[in-house]
Coordinates of N, CA and C in Angstrom, one line a residue:
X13 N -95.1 -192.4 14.5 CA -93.9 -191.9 15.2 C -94.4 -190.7 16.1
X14 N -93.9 -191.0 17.7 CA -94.3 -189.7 18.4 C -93.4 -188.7 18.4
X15 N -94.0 -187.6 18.3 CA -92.7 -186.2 18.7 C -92.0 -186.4 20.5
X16 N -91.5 -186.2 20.6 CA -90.7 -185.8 22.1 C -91.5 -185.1 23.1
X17 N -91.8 -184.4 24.2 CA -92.9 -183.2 24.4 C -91.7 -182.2 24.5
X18 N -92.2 -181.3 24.7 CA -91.4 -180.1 24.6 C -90.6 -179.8 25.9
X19 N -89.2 -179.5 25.8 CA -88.7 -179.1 26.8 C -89.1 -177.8 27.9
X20 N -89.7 -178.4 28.7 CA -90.7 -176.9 29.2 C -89.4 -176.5 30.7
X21 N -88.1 -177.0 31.1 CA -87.7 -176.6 31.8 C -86.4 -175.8 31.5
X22 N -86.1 -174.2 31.8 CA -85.5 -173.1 31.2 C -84.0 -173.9 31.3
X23 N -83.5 -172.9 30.2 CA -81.9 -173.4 29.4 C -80.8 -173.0 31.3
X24 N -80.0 -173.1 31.1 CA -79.3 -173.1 32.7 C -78.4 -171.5 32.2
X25 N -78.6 -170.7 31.2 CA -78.6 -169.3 31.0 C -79.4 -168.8 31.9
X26 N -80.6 -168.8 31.8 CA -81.7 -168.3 32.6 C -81.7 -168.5 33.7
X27 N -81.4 -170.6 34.1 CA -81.0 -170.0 35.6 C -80.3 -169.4 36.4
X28 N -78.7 -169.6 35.5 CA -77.9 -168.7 36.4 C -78.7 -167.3 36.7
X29 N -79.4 -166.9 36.2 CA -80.1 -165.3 36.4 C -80.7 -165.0 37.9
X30 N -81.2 -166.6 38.2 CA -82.2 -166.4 39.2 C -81.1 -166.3 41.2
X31 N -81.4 -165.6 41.8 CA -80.8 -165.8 42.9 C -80.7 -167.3 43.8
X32 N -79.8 -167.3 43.9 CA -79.7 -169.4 44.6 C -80.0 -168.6 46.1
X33 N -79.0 -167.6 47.1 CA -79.3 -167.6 48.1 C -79.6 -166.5 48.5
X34 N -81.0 -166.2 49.0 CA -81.4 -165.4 49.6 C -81.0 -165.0 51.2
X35 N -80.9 -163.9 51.0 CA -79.6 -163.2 52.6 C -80.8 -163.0 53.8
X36 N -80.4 -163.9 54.5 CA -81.8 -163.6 56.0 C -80.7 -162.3 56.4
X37 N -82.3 -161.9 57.4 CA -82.0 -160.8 58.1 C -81.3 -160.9 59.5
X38 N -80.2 -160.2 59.6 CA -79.5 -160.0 60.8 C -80.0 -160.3 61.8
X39 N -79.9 -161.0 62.9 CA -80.5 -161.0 64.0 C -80.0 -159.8 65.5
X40 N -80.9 -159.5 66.1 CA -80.2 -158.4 67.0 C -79.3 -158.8 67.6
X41 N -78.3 -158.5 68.3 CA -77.1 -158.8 69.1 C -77.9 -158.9 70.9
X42 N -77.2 -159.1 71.5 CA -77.5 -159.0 72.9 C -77.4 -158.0 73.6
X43 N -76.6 -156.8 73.0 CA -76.6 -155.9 73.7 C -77.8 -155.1 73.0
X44 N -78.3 -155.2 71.8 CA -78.9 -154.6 71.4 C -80.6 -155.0 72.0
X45 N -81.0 -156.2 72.6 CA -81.8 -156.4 72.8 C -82.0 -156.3 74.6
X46 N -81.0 -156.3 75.1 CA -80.6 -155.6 76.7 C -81.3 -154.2 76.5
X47 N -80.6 -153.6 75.5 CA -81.4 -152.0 75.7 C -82.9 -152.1 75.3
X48 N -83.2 -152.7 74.5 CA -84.8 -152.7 73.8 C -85.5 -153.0 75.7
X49 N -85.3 -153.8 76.6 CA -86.0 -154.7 77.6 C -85.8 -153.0 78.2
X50 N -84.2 -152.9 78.5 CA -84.6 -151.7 79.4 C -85.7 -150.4 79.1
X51 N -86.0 -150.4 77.8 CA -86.2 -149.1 77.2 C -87.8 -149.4 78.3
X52 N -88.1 -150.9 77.3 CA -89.6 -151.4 77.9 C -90.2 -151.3 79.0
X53 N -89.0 -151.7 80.1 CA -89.0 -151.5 81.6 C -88.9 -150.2 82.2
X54 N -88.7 -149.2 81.4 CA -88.7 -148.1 81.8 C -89.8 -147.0 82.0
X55 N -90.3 -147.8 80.1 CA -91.5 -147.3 79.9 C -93.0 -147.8 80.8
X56 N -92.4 -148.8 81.1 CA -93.8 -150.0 82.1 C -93.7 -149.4 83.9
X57 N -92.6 -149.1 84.2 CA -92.1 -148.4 85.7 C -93.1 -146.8 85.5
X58 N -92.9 -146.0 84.6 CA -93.9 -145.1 84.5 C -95.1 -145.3 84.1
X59 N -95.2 -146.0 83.7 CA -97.1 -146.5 83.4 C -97.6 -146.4 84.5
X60 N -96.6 -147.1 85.5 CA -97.2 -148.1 86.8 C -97.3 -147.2 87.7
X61 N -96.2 -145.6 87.6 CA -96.3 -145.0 88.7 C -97.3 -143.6 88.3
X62 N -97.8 -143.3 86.7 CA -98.9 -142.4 86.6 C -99.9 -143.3 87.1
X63 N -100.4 -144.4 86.5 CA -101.7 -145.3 86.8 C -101.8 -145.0 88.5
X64 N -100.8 -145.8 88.9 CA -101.1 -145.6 90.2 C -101.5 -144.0 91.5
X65 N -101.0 -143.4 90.7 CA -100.8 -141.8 91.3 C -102.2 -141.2 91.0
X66 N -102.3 -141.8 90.0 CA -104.0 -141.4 89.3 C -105.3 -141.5 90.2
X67 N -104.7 -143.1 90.3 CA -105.9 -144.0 91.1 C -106.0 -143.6 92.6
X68 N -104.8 -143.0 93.1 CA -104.8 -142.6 94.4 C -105.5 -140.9 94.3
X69 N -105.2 -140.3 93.4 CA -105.7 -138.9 93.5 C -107.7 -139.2 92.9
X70 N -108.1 -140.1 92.4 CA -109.3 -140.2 92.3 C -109.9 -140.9 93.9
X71 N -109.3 -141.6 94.7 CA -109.7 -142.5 95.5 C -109.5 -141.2 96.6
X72 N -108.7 -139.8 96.7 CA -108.8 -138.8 98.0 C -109.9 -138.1 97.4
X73 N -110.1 -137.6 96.2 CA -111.2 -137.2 95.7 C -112.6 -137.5 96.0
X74 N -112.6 -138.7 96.2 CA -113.7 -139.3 96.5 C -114.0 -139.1 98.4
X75 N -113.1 -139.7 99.0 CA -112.7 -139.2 100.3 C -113.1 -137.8 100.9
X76 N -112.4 -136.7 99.8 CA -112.3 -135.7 100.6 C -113.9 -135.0 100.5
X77 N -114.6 -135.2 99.4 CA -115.9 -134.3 99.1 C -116.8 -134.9 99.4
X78 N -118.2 -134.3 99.8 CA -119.2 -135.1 100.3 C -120.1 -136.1 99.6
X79 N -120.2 -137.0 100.4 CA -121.3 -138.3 99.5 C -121.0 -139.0 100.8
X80 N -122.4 -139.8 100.1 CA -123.1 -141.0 101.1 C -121.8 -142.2 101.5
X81 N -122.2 -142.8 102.1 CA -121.1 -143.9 102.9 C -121.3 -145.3 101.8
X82 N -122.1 -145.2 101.2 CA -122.4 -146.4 100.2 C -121.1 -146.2 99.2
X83 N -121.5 -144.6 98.2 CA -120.7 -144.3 97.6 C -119.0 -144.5 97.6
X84 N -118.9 -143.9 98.8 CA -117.2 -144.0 99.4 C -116.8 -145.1 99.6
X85 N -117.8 -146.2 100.4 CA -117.2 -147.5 100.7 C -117.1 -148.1 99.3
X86 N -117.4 -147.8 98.2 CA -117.7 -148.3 96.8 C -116.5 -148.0 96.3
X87 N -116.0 -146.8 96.7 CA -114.6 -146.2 95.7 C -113.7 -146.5 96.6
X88 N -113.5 -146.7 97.8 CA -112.2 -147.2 98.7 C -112.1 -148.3 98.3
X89 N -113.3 -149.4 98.7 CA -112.4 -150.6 98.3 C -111.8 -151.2 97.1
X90 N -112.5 -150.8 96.0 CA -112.6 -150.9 94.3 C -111.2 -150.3 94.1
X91 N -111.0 -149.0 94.4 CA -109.8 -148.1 93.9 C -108.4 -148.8 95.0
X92 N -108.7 -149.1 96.3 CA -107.6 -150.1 96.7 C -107.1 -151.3 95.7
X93 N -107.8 -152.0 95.7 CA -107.3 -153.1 95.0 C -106.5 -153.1 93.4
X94 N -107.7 -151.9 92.8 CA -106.8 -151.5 91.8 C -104.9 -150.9 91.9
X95 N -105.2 -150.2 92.8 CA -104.4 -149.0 92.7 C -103.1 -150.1 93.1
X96 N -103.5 -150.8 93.7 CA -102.5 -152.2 94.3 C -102.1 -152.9 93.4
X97 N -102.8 -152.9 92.2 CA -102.3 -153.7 90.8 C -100.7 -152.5 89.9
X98 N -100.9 -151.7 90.4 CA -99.5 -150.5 89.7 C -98.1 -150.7 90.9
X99 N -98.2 -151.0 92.0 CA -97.5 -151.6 92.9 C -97.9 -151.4 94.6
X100 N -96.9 -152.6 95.2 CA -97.8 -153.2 96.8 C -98.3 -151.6 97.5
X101 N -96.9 -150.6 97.2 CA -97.2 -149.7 98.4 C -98.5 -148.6 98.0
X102 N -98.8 -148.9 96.6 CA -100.1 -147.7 96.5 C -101.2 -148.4 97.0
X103 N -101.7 -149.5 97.1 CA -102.9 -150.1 97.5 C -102.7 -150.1 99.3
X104 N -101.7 -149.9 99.9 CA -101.3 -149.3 101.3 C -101.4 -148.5 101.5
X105 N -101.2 -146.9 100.7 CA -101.5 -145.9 100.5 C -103.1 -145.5 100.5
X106 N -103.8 -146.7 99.6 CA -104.9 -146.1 99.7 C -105.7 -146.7 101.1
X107 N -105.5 -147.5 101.6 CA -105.8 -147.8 102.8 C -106.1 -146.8 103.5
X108 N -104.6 -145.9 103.7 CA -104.8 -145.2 104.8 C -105.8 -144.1 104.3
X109 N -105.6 -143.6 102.9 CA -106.6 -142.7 102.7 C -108.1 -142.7 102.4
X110 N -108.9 -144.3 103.5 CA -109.9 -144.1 104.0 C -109.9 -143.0 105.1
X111 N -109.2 -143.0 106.0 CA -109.2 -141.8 106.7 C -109.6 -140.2 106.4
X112 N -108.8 -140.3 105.1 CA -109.3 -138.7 104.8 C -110.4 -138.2 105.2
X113 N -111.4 -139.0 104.8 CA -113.0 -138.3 105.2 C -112.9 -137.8 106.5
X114 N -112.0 -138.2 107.6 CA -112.4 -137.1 108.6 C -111.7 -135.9 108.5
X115 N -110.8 -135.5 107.6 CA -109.9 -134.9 107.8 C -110.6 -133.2 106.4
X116 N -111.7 -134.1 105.7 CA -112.3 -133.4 104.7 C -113.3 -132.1 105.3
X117 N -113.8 -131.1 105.0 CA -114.4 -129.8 105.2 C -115.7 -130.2 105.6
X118 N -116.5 -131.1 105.1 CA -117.9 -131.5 105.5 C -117.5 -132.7 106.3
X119 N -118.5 -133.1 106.9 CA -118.8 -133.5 108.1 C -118.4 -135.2 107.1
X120 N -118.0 -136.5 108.2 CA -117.4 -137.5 107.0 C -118.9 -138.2 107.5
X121 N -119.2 -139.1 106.1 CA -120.4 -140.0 106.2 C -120.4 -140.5 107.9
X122 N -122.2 -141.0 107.8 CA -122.7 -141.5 109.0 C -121.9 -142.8 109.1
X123 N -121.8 -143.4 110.6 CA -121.1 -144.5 110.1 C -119.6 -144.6 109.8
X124 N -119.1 -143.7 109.1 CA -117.9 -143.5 108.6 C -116.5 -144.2 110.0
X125 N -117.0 -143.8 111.1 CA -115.8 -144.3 112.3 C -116.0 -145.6 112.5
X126 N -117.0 -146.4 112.2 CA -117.1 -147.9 112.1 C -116.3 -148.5 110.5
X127 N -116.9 -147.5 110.0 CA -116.4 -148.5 108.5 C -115.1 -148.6 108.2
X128 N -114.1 -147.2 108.6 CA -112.7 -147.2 108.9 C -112.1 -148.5 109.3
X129 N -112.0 -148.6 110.3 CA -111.3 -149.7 111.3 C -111.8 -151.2 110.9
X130 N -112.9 -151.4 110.3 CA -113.8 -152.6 110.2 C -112.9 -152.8 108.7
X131 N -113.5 -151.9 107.8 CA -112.9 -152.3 106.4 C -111.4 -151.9 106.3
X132 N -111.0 -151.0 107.0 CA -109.4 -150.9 106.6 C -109.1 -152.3 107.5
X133 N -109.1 -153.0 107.9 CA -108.3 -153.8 108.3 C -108.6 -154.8 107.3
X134 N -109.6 -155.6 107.3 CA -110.1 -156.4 106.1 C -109.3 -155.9 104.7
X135 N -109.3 -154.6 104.5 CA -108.5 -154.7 102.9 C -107.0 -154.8 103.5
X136 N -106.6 -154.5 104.7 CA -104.9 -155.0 104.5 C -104.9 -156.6 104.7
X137 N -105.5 -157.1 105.3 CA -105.1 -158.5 105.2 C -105.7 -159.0 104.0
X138 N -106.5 -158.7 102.9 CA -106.5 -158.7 101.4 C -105.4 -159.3 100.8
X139 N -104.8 -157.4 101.2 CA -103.3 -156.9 100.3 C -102.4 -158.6 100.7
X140 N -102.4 -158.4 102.3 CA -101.3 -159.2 102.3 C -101.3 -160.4 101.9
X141 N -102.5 -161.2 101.9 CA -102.9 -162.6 101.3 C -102.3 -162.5 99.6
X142 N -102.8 -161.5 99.2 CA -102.8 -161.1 97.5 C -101.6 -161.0 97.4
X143 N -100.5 -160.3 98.2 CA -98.8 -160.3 97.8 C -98.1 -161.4 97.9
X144 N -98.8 -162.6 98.6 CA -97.8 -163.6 98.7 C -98.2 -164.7 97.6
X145 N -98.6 -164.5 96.4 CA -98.6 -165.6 95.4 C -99.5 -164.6 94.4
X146 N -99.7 -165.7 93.2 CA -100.4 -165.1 92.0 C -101.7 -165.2 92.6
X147 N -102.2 -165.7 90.6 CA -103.7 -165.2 90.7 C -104.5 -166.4 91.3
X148 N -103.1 -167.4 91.9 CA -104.6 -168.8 92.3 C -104.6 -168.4 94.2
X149 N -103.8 -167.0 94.6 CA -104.5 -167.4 96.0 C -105.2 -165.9 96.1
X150 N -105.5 -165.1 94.8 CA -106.7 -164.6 94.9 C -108.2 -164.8 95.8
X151 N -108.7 -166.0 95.1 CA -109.9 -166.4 95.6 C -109.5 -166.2 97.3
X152 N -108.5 -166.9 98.1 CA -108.1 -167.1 99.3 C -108.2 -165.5 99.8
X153 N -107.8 -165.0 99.6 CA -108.1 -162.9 99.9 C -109.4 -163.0 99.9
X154 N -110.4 -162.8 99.0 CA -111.2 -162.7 98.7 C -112.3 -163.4 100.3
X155 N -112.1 -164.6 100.0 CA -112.7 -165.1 100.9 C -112.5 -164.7 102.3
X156 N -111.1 -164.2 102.7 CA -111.0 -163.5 103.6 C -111.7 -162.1 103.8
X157 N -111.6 -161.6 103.0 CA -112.3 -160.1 103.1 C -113.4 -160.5 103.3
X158 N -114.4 -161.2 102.5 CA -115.8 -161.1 102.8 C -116.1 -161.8 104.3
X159 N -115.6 -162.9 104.5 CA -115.8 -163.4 105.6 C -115.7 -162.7 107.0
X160 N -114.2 -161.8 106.7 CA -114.1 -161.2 107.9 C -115.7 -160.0 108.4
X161 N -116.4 -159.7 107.3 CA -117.4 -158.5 107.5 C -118.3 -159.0 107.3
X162 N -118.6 -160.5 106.9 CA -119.6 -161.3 107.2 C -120.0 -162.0 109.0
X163 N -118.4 -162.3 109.3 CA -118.5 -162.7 110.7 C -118.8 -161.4 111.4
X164 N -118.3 -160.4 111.1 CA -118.8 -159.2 112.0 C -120.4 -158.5 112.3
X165 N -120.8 -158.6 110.9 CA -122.3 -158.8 110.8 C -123.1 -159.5 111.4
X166 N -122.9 -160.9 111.7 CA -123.4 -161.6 112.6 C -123.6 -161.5 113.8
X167 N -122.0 -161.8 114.1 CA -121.7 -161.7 116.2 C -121.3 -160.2 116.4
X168 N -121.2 -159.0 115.9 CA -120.6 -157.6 115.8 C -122.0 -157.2 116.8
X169 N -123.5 -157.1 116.6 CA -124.2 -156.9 117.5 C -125.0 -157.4 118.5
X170 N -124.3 -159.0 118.6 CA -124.2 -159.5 119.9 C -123.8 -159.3 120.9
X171 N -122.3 -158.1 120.4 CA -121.1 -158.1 121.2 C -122.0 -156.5 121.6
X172 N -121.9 -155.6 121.3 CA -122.1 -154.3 120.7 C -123.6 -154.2 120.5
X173 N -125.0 -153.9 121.3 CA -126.0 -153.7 120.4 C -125.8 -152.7 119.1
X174 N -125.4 -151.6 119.2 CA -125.6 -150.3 118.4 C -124.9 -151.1 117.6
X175 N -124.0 -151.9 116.9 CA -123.0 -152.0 116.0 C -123.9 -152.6 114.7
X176 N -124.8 -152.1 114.2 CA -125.5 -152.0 113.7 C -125.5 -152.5 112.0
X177 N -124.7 -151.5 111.9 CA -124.1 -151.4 110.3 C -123.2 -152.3 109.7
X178 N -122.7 -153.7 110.4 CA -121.6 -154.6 109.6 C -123.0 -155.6 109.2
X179 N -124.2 -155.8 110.1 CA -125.4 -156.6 109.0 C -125.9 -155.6 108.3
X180 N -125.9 -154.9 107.8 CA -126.3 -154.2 107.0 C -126.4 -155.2 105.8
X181 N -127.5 -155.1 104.7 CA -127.5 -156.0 103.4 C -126.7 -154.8 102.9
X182 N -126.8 -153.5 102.9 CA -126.4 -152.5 101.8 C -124.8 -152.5 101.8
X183 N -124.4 -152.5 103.0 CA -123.1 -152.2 103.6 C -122.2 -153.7 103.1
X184 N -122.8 -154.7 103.2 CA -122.1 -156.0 102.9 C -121.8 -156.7 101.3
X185 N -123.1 -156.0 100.6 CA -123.5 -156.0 99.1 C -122.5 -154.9 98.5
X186 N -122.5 -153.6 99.0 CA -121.2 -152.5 98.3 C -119.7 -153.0 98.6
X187 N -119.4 -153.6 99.9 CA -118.1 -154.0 100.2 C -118.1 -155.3 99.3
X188 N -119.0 -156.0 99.1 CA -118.1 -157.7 98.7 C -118.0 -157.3 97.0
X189 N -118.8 -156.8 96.5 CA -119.2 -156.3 95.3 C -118.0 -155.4 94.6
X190 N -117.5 -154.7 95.3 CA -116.4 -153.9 95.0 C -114.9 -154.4 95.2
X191 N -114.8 -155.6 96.2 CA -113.8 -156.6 96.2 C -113.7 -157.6 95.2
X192 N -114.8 -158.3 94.5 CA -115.1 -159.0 93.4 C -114.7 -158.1 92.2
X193 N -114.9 -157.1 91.7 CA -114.7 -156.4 90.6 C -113.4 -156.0 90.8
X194 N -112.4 -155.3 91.7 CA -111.2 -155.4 92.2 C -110.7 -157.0 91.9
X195 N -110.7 -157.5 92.4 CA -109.8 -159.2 91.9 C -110.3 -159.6 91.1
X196 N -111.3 -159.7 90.2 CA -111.5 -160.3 89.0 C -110.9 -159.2 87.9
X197 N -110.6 -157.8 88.4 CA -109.2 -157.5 87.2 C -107.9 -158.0 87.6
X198 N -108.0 -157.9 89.0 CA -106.5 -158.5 89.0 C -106.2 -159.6 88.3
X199 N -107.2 -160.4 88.8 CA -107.1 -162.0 87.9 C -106.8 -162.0 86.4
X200 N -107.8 -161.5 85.9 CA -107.2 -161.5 84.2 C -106.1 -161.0 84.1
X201 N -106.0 -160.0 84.8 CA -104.6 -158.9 84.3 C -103.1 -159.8 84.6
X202 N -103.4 -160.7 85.7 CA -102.6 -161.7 86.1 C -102.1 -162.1 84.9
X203 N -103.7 -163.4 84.7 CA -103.4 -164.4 83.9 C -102.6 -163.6 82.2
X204 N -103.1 -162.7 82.3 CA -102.8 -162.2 80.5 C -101.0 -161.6 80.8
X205 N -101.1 -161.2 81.6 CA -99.2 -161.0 81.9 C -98.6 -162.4 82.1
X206 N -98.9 -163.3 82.6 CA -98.4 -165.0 82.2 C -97.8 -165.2 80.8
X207 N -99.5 -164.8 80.3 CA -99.6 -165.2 78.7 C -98.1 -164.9 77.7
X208 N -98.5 -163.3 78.2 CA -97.3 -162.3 77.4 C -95.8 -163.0 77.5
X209 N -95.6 -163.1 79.2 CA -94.0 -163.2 79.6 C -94.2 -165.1 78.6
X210 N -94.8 -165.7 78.8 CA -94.6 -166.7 78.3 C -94.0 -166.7 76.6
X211 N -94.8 -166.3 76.2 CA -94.6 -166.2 74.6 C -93.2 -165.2 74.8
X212 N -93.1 -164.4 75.3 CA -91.6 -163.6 75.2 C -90.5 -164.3 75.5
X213 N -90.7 -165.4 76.6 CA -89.6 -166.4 77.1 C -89.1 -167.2 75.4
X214 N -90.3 -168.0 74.8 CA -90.1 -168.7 73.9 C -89.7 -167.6 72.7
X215 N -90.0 -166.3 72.5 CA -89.7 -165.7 71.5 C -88.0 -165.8 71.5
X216 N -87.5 -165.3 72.9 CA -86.3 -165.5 73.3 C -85.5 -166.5 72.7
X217 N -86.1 -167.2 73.2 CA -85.4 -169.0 73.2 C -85.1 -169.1 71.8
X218 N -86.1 -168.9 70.7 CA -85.6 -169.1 69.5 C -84.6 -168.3 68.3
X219 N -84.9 -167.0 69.1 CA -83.7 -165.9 68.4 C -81.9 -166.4 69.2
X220 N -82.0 -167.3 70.1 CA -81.0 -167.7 70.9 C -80.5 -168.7 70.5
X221 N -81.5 -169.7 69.8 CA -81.3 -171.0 69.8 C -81.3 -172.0 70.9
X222 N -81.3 -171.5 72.3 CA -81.2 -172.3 73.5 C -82.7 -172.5 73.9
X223 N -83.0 -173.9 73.6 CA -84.1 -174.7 74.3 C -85.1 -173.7 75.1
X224 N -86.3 -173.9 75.1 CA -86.6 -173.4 76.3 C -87.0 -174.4 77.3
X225 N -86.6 -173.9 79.1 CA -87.0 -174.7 79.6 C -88.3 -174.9 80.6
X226 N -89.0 -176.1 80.3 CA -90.1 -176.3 80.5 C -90.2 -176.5 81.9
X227 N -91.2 -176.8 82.8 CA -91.6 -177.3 84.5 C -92.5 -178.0 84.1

């Protein structure tokens, strides 16, 4: 004769004990999450205008005090493109303030009244390539900038004997060099703000309940 096995599941005294429904947490309202975006947008609007104010007061700095033309051409075009990443009009801004150097106490680099007008032009048609889409018509800037100071290097003292300095290896290696390091932050900095807004879209979508919609 077998015994029974033992009743191993608790008497329904004990269950009543246990909680049946656990209380989820409140979800934020809409207005409450309207102010959270603005707070963020407020906080990102001043990021964007110390960053940028920064990058323009290091880029006159550079301008205004003495150093070689390698140097300067190094920090104009680098700190343009950056300073253009906090918004369109500071990388305009810094444009013009290749100029400074003549306007500075020492005498402005050799060269300096060629590289103005040669490279400020080349970094605005950059900018403006770079304002009309994301990070896929980067490359397309890019290739413009270098090209335009590569073509000039070539036929520049064909046209001009003395125009010496657009073949320069040194002059063409600091300018493309410093345009490459400029767009390859933009680039990531692009793609990784994609990333973010993306996941925030869908974060959205599910505290909403409304689908997200896909392309």
């Amino acid at each position: 004769m077998t015994t029974p096995p033992p009743n191993l599941s608790k008497p329904d005294s004990q269950k009543a004990d246990l909680p049946q429904d656990l209380p989820t947490p409140a979800r934020p309202s809409r207005a409450e999450r309207l102010r959270a975006a603005r707070r963020r947008a407020g906080w990102l609007d001043l990021a964007r205008l110390v960053g940028g104010w920064a990058l323009l007061a290091v880029l006159a700095y550079f301008m205004w005090t003495p150093g070689d033309w390698p140097v300067r051409l190094l920090a104009w075009v680098l700190l343009v493109i950056l300073a253009d990443e906090f918004g369109g009009w500071f990388g305009y801004l810094g444009v013009v303030l290749g100029g400074l150097a003549f306007l500075s106490p020492s005498a402005p680099p050799a060269q300096w009244l060629i590289i103005v007008p040669l490279v400020g032009g080349a970094l605005l048609s950059l900018l403006l390539v770079k304002h009309s889409g994301g990070p896929l018509v980067l490359p397309f800037a890019g290739l413009l900038f270098a090209g335009t100071l590569l073509a000039v290097g070539r036929f520049g003292p064909r046209i001009d004997p003395t125009l010496t300095l657009p073949a320069n290896p040194e002059f063409q290696r600091t300018a493309i060099l410093a345009m490459l390091a400029g767009l390859g932050f933009s680039f990531v900095r692009q793609i990784v703000n994609s990333l973010i807004k993306r996941r925030a879209r869908r974060r959205a979508a599910r505290l909403s309940g409304v689908p997200e919609l896909t392309h």
